[in-house]
Tab-separated table of C-alpha atoms in Angstrom:
chain	number	residue	atom	x	y	z
A	137	MET	CA	0.000	0.000	0.000
A	138	ALA	CA	1.327	3.443	-0.888
A	139	ASN	CA	2.123	5.812	1.965
A	140	ARG	CA	-0.551	8.531	1.923
A	141	GLU	CA	-0.385	11.824	3.740
A	142	LEU	CA	-3.467	13.238	5.441
A	143	HIS	CA	-3.409	16.583	7.210
A	144	ILE	CA	-5.011	16.746	10.649
A	145	GLU	CA	-6.885	19.936	9.806
A	146	GLN	CA	-8.739	17.905	7.159
A	147	LEU	CA	-10.017	15.571	9.882
A	148	LEU	CA	-11.053	18.023	12.612
A	149	GLY	CA	-14.809	18.431	12.729
A	150	LYS	CA	-15.481	15.484	10.399
A	151	LYS	CA	-18.355	13.148	11.288
A	152	VAL	CA	-17.404	9.638	12.353
A	153	PHE	CA	-19.729	6.637	12.069
A	154	ASP	CA	-19.305	3.398	13.966
A	155	SER	CA	-19.238	-0.088	12.456
A	156	GLU	CA	-23.032	-0.304	12.847
A	157	GLY	CA	-23.574	2.901	10.843
A	158	LYS	CA	-24.487	5.060	13.871
A	159	HIS	CA	-23.143	8.607	14.154
A	160	ALA	CA	-20.445	8.450	16.845
A	161	GLY	CA	-19.481	12.132	16.888
A	162	ARG	CA	-17.035	14.461	15.210
A	163	ILE	CA	-13.247	14.407	15.520
A	164	GLU	CA	-12.400	17.228	17.904
A	165	GLU	CA	-8.923	16.365	19.164
A	166	VAL	CA	-5.987	14.333	17.878
A	167	ILE	CA	-3.576	12.995	20.500
A	168	ALA	CA	-0.052	12.419	19.202
A	169	GLU	CA	3.396	11.779	20.658
A	170	HIS	CA	6.696	13.023	19.332
A	171	HIS	CA	9.041	10.218	18.232
A	172	GLY	CA	12.294	11.395	16.695
A	173	ASP	CA	11.455	13.577	13.710
A	174	GLU	CA	7.806	12.503	13.541
A	175	TRP	CA	4.558	12.921	15.408
A	176	VAL	CA	2.725	9.612	15.829
A	177	VAL	CA	-1.041	9.638	16.357
A	178	GLN	CA	-2.065	7.685	19.456
A	179	GLU	CA	-5.801	8.332	19.478
A	180	TYR	CA	-8.611	10.542	18.261
A	181	TRP	CA	-11.162	12.132	20.595
A	182	ILE	CA	-14.670	12.420	19.227
A	183	GLY	CA	-17.979	13.786	20.515
A	184	ARG	CA	-19.220	16.815	22.419
A	185	ASN	CA	-17.064	16.248	25.474
A	186	ALA	CA	-14.008	16.196	23.223
A	187	LEU	CA	-15.049	19.556	21.797
A	188	LEU	CA	-15.645	20.992	25.267
A	189	HIS	CA	-12.282	19.641	26.356
A	190	ARG	CA	-10.635	21.359	23.411
A	191	PHE	CA	-12.008	24.706	24.512
A	192	SER	CA	-11.359	23.969	28.226
A	193	ALA	CA	-15.005	24.672	28.962
A	194	ARG	CA	-16.281	21.221	29.862
A	195	ASP	CA	-17.186	21.869	33.514
A	196	VAL	CA	-18.933	25.180	32.871
A	197	VAL	CA	-20.975	23.940	29.919
A	198	ARG	CA	-21.792	20.650	31.640
A	199	SER	CA	-23.162	22.583	34.627
A	200	LEU	CA	-25.280	24.787	32.387
A	201	LEU	CA	-26.621	21.827	30.422
A	202	GLY	CA	-27.424	20.004	33.659
A	203	PHE	CA	-29.291	23.044	34.940
A	204	PHE	CA	-31.505	22.953	31.851
A	205	GLY	CA	-32.000	19.187	32.150
A	206	ALA	CA	-29.905	18.143	29.158
A	207	LYS	CA	-28.188	14.787	29.268
A	208	GLU	CA	-24.430	14.710	28.892
A	209	ASN	CA	-23.277	13.196	25.623
A	210	ALA	CA	-19.982	11.493	26.384
A	211	GLY	CA	-17.121	11.716	24.003
A	212	TYR	CA	-14.954	8.770	23.108
A	213	LYS	CA	-11.283	7.929	22.836
A	214	VAL	CA	-10.623	6.190	19.539
A	215	PRO	CA	-7.300	4.313	19.295
A	216	TRP	CA	-5.460	5.160	16.082
A	217	ASP	CA	-6.037	1.716	14.612
A	218	LYS	CA	-9.822	1.741	15.175
A	219	LEU	CA	-10.465	4.591	12.713
A	220	ASP	CA	-10.608	3.829	8.992
A	221	LEU	CA	-9.066	6.786	7.138
A	222	THR	CA	-9.255	5.294	3.645
A	223	HIS	CA	-12.279	7.483	2.809
A	224	PRO	CA	-11.731	10.827	4.620
A	225	LYS	CA	-15.167	12.108	3.540
A	226	ARG	CA	-16.866	9.129	5.232
A	227	LEU	CA	-14.858	8.207	8.351
A	228	ARG	CA	-15.741	4.860	9.911
A	229	LEU	CA	-14.793	3.050	13.077
A	230	HIS	CA	-13.803	-0.607	13.038
A	231	CYS	CA	-16.046	-1.196	16.071
A	232	PRO	CA	-19.352	-0.040	17.614
A	233	CYS	CA	-19.260	3.006	19.925
A	234	HIS	CA	-20.044	1.007	23.049
A	235	GLU	CA	-16.665	-0.740	22.738
A	236	LEU	CA	-14.766	2.562	22.958
A	237	GLU	CA	-13.439	4.141	26.134
A	238	LYS	CA	-15.432	7.208	27.166
A	239	LEU	CA	-13.704	10.504	27.899
A	240	SER	CA	-13.560	11.404	31.576
A	241	GLY	CA	-12.688	14.338	33.816
A	242	GLU	CA	-9.209	12.841	34.215
A	243	ASP	CA	-8.725	13.245	30.469
A	244	ASP	CA	-9.532	16.945	30.850
A	245	GLU	CA	-6.849	17.326	33.521
A	246	ALA	CA	-4.286	15.441	31.411
A	247	GLY	CA	-5.103	17.613	28.410
A	248	GLN	CA	-4.689	20.789	30.418
A	249	LYS	CA	-1.274	19.604	31.630
A	250	ARG	CA	-0.307	18.762	28.035
A	251	ARG	CA	-1.404	22.227	26.875
A	252	GLY	CA	0.632	23.798	29.672
A	253	LYS	CA	3.747	21.900	28.562
A	254	ARG	CA	3.252	23.032	24.970
A	255	LYS	CA	2.977	26.642	26.063
A	256	GLN	CA	6.171	26.380	28.127
A	257	LYS	CA	8.156	25.020	25.173
A	258	LYS	CA	7.350	28.004	22.948
């Protein structure tokens, strides 16, 4: 198979469907680690909680939604190998949503620490 390049900005905000055809959410965050000269994707975060995490507003918005009686829609962590990128306009998971790990408050804290480290490096 030929090595194909796909830019992250082309993925952000794209709808993702699970293996059963259900809408799983949109890609809101891409988690990668630096290895030598490359960045290697570890996982994708999808769903509303991933979006709220990205804007560091999860707790505030969750409180407001709870006040109005809205149910929280959990986001998911998608391991790099569970997302089929062969058709970027129609992203599909290799599994149903219920098999994915849900995002948690601990993920928010880890993301904030990661953002802090990035800011310090600049």
